Tab-separated table of C-alpha atoms and ligand atoms in Angstrom:
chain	number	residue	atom	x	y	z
A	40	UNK	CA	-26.061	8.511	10.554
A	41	UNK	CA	-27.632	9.133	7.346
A	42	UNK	CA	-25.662	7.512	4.294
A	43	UNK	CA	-24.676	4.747	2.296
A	44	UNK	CA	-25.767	1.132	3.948
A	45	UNK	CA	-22.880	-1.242	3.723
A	46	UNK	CA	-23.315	-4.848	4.693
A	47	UNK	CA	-23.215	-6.153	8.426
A	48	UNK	CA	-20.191	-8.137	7.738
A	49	UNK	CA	-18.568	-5.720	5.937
A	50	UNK	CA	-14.770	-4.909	6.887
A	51	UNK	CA	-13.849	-1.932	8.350
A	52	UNK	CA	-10.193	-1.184	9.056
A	53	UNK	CA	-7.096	1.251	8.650
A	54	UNK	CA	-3.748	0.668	7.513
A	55	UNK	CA	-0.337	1.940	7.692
A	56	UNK	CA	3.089	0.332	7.229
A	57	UNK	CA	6.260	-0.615	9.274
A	58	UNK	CA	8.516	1.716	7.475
A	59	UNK	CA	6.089	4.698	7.793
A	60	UNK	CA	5.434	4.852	11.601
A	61	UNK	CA	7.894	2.330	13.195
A	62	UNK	CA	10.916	4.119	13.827
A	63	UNK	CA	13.745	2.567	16.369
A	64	UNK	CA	15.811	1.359	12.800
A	65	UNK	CA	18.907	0.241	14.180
A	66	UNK	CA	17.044	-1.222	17.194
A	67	UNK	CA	16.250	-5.232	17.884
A	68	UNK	CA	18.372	-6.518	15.912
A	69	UNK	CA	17.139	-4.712	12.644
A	70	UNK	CA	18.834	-4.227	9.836
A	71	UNK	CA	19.366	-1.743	7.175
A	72	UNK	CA	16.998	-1.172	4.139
A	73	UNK	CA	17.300	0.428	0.329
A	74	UNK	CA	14.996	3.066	2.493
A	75	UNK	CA	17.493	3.834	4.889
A	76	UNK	CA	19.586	4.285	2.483
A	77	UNK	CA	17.419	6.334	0.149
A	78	UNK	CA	16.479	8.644	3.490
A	79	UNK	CA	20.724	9.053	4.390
A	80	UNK	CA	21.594	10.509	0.923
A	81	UNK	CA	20.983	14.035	0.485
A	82	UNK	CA	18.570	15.293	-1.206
A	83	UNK	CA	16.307	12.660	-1.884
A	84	UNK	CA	13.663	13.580	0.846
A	85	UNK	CA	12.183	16.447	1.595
A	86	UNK	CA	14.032	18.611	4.591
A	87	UNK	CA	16.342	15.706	4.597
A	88	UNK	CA	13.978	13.846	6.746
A	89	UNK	CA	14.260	10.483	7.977
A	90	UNK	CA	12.126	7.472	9.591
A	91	UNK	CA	14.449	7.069	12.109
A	92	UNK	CA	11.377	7.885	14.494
A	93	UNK	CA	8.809	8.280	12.656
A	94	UNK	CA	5.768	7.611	14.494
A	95	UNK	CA	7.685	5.364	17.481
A	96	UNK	CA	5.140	3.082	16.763
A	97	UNK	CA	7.809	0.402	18.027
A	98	UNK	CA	7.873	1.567	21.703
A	99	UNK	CA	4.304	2.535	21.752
A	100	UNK	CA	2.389	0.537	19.923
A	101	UNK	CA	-0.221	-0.371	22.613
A	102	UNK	CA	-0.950	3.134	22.658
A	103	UNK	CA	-1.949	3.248	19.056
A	104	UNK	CA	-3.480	0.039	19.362
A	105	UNK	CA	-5.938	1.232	22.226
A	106	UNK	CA	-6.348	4.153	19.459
A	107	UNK	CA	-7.089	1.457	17.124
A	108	UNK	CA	-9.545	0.012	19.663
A	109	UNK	CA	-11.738	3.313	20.175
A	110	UNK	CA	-12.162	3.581	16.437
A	111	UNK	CA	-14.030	0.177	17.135
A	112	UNK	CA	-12.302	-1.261	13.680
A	113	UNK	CA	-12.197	-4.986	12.745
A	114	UNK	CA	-8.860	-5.038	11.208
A	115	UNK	CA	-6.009	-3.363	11.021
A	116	UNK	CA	-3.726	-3.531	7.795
A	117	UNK	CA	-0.110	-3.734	8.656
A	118	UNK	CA	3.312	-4.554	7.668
A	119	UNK	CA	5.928	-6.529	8.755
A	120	UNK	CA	9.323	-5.163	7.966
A	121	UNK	CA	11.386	-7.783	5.888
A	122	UNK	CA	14.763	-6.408	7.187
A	123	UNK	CA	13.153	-6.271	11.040
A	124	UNK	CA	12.815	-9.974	10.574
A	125	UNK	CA	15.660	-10.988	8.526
A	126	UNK	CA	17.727	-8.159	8.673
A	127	UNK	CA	20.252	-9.427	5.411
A	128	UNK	CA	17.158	-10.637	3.626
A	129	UNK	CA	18.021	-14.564	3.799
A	130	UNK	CA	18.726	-16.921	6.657
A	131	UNK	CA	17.369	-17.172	10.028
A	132	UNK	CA	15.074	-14.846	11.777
A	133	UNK	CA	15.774	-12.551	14.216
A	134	UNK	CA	14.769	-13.195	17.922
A	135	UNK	CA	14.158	-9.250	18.526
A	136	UNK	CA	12.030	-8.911	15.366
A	137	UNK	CA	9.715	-11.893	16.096
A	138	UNK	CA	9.313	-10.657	19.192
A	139	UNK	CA	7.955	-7.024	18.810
A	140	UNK	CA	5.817	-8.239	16.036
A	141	UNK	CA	4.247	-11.017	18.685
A	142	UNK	CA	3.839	-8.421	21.055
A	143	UNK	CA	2.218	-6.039	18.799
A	144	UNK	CA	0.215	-8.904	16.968
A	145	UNK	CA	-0.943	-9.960	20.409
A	146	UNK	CA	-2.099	-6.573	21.640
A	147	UNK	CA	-4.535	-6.435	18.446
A	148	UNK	CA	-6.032	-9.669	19.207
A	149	UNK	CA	-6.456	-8.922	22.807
A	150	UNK	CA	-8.411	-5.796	21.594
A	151	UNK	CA	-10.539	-8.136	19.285
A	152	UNK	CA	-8.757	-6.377	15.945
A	153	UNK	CA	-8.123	-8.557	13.489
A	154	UNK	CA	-4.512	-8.536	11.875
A	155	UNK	CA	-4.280	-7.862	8.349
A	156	UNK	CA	0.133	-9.017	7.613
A	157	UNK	CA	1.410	-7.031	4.777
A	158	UNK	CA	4.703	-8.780	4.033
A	159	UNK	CA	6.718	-6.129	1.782
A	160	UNK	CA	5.986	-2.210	1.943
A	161	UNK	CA	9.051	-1.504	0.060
A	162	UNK	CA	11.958	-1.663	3.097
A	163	UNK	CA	14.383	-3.899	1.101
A	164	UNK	CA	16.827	-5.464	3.509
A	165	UNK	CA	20.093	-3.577	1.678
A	166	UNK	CA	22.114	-6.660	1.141
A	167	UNK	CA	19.566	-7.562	-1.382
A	168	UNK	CA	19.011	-4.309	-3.172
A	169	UNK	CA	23.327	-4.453	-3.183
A	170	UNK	CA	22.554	-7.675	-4.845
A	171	UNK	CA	20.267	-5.868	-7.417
A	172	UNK	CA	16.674	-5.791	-5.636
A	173	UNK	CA	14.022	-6.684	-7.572
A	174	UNK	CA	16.519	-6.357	-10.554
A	175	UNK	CA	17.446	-9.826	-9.449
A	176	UNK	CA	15.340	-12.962	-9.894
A	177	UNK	CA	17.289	-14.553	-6.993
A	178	UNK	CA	14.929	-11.570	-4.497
A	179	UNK	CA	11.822	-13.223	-5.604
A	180	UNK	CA	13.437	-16.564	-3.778
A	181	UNK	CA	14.064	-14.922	-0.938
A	182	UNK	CA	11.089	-13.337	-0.506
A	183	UNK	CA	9.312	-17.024	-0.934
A	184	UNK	CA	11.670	-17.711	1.910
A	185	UNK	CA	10.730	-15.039	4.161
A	186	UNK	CA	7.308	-15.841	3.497
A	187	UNK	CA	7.260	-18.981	4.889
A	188	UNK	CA	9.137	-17.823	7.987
A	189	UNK	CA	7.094	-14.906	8.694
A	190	UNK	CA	3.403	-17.665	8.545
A	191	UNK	CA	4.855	-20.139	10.585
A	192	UNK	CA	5.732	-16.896	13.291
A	193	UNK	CA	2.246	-15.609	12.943
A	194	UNK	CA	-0.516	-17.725	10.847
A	195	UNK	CA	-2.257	-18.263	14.424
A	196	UNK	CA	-2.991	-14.895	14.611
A	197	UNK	CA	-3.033	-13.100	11.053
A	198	UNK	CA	-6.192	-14.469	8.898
A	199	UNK	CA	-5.435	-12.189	6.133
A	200	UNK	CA	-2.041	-11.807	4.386
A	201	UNK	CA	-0.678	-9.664	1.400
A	202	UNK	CA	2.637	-10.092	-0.206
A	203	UNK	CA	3.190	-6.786	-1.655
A	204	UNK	CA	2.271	-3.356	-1.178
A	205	UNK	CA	2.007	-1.636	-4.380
A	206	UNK	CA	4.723	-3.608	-6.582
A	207	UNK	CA	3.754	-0.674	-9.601
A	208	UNK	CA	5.094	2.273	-7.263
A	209	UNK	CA	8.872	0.610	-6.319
A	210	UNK	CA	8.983	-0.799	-10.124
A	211	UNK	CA	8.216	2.899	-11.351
A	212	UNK	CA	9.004	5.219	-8.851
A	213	UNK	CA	11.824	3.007	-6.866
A	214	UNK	CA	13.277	1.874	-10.527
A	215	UNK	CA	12.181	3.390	-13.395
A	216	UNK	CA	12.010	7.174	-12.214
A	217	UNK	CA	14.135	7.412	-9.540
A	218	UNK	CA	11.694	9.305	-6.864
A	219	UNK	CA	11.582	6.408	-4.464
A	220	UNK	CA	13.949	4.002	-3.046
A	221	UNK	CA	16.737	2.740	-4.554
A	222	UNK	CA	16.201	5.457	-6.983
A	223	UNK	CA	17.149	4.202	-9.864
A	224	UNK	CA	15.707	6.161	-13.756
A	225	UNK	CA	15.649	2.696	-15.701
A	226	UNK	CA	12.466	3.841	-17.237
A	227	UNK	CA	11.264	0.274	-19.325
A	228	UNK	CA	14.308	-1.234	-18.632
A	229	UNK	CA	12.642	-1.157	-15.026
A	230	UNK	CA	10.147	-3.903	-16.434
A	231	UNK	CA	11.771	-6.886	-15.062
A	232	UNK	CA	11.283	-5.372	-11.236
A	233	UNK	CA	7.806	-5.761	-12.054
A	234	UNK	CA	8.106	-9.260	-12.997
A	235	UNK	CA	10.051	-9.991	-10.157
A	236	UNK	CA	7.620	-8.900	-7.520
A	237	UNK	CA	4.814	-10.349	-9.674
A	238	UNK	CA	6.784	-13.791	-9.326
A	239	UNK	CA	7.659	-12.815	-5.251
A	240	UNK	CA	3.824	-12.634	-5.135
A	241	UNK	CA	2.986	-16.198	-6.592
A	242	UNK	CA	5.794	-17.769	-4.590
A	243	UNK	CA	4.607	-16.081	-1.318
A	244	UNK	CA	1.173	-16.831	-1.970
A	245	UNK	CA	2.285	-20.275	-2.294
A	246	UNK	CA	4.663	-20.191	1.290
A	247	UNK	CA	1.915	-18.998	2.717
A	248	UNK	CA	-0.754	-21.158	1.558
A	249	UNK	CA	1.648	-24.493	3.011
A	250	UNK	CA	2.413	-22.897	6.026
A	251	UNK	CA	-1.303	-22.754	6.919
A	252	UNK	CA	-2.478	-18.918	6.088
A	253	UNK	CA	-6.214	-18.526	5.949
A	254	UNK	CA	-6.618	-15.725	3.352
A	255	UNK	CA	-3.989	-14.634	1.057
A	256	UNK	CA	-4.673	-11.691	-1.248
A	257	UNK	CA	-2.991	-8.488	-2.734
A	258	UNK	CA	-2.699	-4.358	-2.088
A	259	UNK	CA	-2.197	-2.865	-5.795
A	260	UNK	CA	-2.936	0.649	-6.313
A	261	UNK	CA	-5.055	1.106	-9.525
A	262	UNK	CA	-6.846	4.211	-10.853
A	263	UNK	CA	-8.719	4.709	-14.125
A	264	UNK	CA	-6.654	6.328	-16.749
A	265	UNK	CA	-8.067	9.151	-19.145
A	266	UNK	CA	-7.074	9.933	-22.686
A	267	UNK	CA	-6.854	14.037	-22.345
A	268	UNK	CA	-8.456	14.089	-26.386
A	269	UNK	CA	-9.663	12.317	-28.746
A	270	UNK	CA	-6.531	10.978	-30.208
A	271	UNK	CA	-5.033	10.100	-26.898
A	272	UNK	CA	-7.144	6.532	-26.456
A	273	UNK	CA	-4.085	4.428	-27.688
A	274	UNK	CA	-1.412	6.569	-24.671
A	275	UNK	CA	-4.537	6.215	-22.233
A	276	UNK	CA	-4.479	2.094	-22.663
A	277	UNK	CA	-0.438	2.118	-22.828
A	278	UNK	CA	-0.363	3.856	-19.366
A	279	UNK	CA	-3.424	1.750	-18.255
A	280	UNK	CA	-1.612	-1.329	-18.965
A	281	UNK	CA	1.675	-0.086	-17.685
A	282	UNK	CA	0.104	1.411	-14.091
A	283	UNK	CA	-2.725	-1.444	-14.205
A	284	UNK	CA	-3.140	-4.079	-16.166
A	285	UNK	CA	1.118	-5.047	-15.865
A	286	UNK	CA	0.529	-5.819	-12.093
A	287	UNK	CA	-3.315	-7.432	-12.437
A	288	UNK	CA	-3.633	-9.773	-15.379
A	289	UNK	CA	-0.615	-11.812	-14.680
A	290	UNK	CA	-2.599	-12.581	-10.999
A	291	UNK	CA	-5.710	-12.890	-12.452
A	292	UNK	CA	-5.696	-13.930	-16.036
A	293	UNK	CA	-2.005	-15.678	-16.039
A	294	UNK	CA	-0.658	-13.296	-18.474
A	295	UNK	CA	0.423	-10.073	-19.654
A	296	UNK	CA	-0.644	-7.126	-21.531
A	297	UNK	CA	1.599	-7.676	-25.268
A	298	UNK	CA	2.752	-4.393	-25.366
A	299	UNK	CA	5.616	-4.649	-22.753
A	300	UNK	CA	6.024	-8.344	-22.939
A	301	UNK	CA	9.825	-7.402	-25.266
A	302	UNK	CA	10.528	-5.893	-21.790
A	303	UNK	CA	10.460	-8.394	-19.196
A	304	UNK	CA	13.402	-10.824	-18.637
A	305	UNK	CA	13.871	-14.058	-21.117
A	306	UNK	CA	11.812	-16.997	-19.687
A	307	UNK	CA	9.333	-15.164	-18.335
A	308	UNK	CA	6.234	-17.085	-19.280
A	309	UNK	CA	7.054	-20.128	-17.362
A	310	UNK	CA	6.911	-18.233	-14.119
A	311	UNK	CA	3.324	-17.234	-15.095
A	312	UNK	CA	1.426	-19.976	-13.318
A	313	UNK	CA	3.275	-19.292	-10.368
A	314	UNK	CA	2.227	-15.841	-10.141
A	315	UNK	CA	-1.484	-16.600	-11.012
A	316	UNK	CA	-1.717	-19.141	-7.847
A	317	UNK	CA	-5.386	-18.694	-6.542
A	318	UNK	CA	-5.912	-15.846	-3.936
A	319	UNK	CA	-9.116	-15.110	-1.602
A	320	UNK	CA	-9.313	-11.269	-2.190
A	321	UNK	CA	-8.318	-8.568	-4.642
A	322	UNK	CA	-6.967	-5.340	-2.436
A	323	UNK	CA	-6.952	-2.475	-4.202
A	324	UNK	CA	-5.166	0.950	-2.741
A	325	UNK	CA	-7.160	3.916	-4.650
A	326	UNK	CA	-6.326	7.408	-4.408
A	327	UNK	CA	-7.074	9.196	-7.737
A	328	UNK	CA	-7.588	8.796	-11.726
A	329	UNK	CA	-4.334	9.441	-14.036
A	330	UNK	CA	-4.539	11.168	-17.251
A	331	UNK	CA	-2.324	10.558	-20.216
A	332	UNK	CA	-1.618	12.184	-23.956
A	333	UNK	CA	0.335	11.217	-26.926
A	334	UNK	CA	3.757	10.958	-26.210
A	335	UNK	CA	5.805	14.268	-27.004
A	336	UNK	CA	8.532	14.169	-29.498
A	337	UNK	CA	10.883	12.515	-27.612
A	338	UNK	CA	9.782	10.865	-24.917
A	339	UNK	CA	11.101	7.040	-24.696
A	340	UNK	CA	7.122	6.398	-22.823
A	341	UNK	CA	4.177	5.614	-24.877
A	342	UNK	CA	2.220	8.332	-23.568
A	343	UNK	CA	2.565	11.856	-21.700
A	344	UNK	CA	1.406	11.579	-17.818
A	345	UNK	CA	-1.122	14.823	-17.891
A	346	UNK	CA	-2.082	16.150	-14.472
A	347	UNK	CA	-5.869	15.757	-13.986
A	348	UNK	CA	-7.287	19.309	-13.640
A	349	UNK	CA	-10.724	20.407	-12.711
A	350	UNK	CA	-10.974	19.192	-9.513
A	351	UNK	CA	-10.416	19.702	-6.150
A	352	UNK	CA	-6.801	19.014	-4.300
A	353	UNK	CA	-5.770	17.160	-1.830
A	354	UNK	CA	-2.356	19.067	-0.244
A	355	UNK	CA	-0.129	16.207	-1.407
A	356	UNK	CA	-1.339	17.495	-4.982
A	357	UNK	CA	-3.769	14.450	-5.045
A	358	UNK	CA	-7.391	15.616	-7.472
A	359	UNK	CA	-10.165	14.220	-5.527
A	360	UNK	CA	-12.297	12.248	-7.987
A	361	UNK	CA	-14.933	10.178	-5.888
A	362	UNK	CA	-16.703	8.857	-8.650
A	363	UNK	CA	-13.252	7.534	-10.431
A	364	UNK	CA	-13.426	4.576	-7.972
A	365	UNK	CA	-16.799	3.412	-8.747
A	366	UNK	CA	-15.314	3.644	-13.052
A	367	UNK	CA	-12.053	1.656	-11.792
A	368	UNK	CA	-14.273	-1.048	-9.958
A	369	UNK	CA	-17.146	-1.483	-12.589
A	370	UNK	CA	-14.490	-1.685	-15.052
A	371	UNK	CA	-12.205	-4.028	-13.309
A	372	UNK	CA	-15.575	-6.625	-12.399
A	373	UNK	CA	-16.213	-6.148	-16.416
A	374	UNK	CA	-12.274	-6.873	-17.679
A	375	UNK	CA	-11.683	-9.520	-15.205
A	376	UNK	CA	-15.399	-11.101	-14.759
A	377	UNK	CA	-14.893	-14.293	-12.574
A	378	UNK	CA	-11.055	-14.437	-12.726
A	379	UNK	CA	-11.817	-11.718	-9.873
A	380	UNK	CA	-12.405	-12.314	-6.175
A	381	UNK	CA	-13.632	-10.791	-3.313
A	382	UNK	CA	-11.971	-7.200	-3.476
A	383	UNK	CA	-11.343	-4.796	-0.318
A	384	UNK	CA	-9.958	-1.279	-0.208
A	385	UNK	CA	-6.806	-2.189	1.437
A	386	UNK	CA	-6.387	1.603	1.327
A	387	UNK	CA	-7.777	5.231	0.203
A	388	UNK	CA	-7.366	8.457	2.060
A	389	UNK	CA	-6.172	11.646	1.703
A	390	UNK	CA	-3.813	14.620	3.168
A	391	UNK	CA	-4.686	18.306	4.142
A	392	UNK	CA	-2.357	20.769	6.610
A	393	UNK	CA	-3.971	19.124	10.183
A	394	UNK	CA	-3.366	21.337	13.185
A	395	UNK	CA	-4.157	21.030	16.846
A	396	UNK	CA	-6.322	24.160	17.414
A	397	UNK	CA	-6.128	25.812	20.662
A	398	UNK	CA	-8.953	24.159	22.140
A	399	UNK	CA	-6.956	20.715	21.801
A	400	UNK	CA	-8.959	19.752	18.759
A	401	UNK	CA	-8.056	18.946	15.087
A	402	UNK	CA	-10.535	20.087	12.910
A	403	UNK	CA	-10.236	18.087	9.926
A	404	UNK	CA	-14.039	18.673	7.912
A	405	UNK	CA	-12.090	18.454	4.057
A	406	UNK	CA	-11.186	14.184	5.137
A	407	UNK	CA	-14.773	13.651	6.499
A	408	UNK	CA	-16.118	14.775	3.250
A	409	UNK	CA	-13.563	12.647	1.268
A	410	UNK	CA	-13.611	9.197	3.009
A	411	UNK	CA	-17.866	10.037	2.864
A	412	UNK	CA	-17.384	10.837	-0.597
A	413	UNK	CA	-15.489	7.742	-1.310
A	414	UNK	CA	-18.085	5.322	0.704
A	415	UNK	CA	-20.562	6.596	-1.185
A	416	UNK	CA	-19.034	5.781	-4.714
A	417	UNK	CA	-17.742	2.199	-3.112
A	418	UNK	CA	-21.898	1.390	-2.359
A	419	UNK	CA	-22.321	3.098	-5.804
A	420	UNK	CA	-19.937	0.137	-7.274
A	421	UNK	CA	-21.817	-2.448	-5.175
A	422	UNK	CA	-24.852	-1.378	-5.788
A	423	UNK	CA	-23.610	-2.210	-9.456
A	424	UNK	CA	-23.046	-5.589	-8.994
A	425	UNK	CA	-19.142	-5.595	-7.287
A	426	UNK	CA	-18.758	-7.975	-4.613
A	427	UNK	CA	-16.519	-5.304	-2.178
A	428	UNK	CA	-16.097	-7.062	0.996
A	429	UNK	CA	-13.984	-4.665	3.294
A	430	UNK	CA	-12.538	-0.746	3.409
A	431	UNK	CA	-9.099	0.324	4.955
A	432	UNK	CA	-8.329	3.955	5.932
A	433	UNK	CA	-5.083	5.210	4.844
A	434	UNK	CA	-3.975	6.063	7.523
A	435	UNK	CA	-4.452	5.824	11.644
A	436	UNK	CA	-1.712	7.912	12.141
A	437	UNK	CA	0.066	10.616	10.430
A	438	UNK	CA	3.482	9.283	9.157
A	439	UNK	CA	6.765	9.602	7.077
A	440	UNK	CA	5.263	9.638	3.778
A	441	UNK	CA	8.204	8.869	1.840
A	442	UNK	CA	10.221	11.640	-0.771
A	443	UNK	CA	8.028	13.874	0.970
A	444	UNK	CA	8.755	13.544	4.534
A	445	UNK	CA	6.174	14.520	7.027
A	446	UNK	CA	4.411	17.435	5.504
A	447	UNK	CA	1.552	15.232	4.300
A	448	UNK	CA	-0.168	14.523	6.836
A	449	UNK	CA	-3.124	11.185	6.160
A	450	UNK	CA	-3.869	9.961	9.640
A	451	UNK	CA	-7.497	9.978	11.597
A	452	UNK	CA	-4.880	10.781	14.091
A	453	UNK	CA	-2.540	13.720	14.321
A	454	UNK	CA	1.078	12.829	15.883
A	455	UNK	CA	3.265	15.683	16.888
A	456	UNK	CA	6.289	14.510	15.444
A	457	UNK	CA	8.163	16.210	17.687
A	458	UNK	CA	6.309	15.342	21.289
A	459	UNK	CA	5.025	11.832	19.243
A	460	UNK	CA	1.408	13.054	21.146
A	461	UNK	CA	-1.204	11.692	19.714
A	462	UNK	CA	-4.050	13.467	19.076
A	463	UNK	CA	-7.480	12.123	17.382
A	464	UNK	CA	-8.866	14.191	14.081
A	465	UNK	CA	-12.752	14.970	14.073
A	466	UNK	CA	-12.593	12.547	11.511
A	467	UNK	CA	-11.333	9.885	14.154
A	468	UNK	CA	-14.585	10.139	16.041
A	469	UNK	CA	-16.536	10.182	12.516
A	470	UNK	CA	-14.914	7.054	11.570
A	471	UNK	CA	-15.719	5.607	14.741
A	472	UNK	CA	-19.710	6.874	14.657
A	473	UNK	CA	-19.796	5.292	11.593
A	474	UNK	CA	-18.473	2.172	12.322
A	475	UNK	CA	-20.548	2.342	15.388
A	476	UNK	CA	-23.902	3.102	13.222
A	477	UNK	CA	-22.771	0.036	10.470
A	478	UNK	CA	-23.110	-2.769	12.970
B	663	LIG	O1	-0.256	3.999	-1.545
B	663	LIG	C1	0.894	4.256	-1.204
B	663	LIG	O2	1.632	4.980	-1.850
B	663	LIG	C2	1.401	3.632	-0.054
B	663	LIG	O3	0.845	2.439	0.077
B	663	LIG	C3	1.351	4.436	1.192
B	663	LIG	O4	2.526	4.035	1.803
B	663	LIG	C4	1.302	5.926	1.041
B	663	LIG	O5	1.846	6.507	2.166
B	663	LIG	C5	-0.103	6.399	0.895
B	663	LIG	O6	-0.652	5.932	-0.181
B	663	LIG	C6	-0.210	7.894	0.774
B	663	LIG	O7	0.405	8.334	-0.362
């Protein structure tokens, strides 16, 4: 297969999350989460949909794990749900959740796919978010807690660990905007979330680390951010450092950008080594650039978020800029220079309206030319000088993704959420050619 050469070690893998495809929420001994929650109030996802059952991934996971196993991936990227495991957020673990998370961790190694343990993809057990969330320093404890619980369950058979999934997208979107669970509109007075989970990283990193785990890195999602005009360069590096830079230097350079330091809770600088404990890799989800303007009369942000036109859509409203990855990489090996290990693309994909045809087949030509698309920019980035080490598909199966319910549809595998049939895209058996041809 004709393209871009990647190297024989390189990582290939997909991801998904606990929350997204799991289902069986009041089952095992789980408890509730601020998603939950967020999914039960009206309104607040689209059709009123739910994860209740999602994907059902909990009763038949060895399914999608022989799924996994045709692709021929090395490693799949999930997570572990916090409230599955400790279902108030603090104290012991619980039997059930251990369990199904041994069984499914066990049913990747037998099939020679290496685990990838995402600790926290935003399913805050609901005592805590009653207790504030990541409002609340005392979560970032907890989670240090968890941490070490959840390595000394699994370090045996998960190399690879990452705290947090995406702490920029519950800060804004779960805090500051109110889109995503718990739905609060804080707007800056969100910051200290952010400093929270930035502190839950370092402390986890550090659980982990004593408990024995192998490789401990992160998943942020980053994207270059454009000034619209001329005059917008000072809103482009506000929302650059807000989106960015807020979630990034204090893990790799031990501090933060000035700007929203007034923001962030009293004391803060003494939990900056903490947070800027040593990791092995630097995951980074990409999906798309952002584009920002001069804040309109008005607006308590230091910039205006500016939909990036010009380019072709995704159906989850996504512009599909290949080349924006290679600009985020270059320029994040040029801000961060050494401070910056090993990265891997924990995740990038993309969603379009997937249908079984008639003939049993989904014909799904628009993700082929994406994920190639993206490849080609990721060698584009190495072939620059970035030291990329590993790519993750978002995602192996179609799932509950979030405010939006089920519409958007991101897997290499279709699931009829209302059969829960799996069906393999063309871009399943593209994935797994190329895999096939990379070896
Ligand atoms: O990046 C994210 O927002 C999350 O990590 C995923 O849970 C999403 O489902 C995916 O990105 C598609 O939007």
């Amino acid at each position: 297969m004709a393209g871009p050469q990647f190297p024989a070690d390189f990582l290939w893998g997909v991801s998904a999350s606990a929350f997204q495809i799991e289902g069986a929420v009041a089952e095992g001994g789980r408890g509730r989460s601020s998603w939950d929650t967020f999914c039960a109030t009206p309104g607040k996802i689209a059709g009123d949909e739910t994860a209740d059952v999602a994907c059902d991934h909990y009763h038949r996971y060895a399914e999608d794990v022989a799924l996994m196993a045709g692709l021929g991936v090395d490693a799949y990227r999930l997570s572990f749900a916090w409230p599955r495991i400790q279902p108030d957020g603090s104290g012991k673990p619980n039997p059930e959740g251990i369990a199904f998370y041994d069984r499914l961790l066990d049913a990747l190694c037998a099939a020679g796919i290496t685990p990838v343990g995402t600790l926290y993809h935003w399913d805050t057990p609901q005592p805590l978010e009653d207790a504030g969330g990541w409002r609340n320093r005392e979560t970032a404890l907890r989670f240090g807690e968890y941490a070490r619980i959840a390595a000394e369950r699994f370090a045996d058979r998960v190399p690879m660990w990452i705290p947090i999934n995406e702490p920029m997208v519950t800060s804004i979107y779960g805090y500051a905007i109110g889109q995503y669970a718990p739905g609060e509109f804080l707007l800056l007075d969100a910051l200290p979330t952010a400093h929270h989970q930035n502190l839950a990283h370092g402390l986890a990193v550090q659980a982990l680390r004593a408990a024995g785990a192998d490789q401990v890195g992160t998943a942020n999602n980053h994207g270059p951010v454009w000034p619209v005009g001329p005059d917008d360069g000072d809103a482009a590096s506000a929302m650059d450092e807000l989106i960015n830079r807020l979630f990034a230097d204090p893990v790799l350079l031990g501090r933060y950008p000035d700007r929203y330091t007034e923001h962030l809770p009293a004391g803060f600088a003494d939990d900056l080594p903490a947070i800027a404990t040593p990791i092995d890799f630097y995951g980074v989800n990409y999906y798309e650039p952002q584009a920002a303007a001069s804040p309109s009369p008005g607006n308590p942000l230091p910039f205006d978020l500016v939909p990036v036109e010009g380019y072709p859509m995704t159906t989850n409203d996504s512009p599909i800029v290949p080349g924006a990855l290679t600009e985020l990489l270059v320029g994040m090996r040029d801000r961060y220079g050494d401070a910056l290990p090993p990265i891997h693309i924990t995740e990038n994909g993309c969603s379009f309206d997937d249908e079984v045809g008639p003939d049993g087949r989904v014909r799904d030509g628009a993700r082929i030319e994406f994920l190639e698309a993206h490849l080609r920019a990721l060698a584009d980035a190495m072939a620059a000088g970035v030291d990329v080490r590993g790519y993750f598909v978002w995602s192996i199966l179609d799932n509950f993704e979030w405010s939006k319910g089920y519409a958007p549809r991101f897997g290499l595998v279709h699931v009829d959420f209302k059969t829960l049939q799996r069906t393999p895209k063309d871009s399943y058996r593209w994935y797994r050619d190329l895999i096939a041809s990379a070896r």
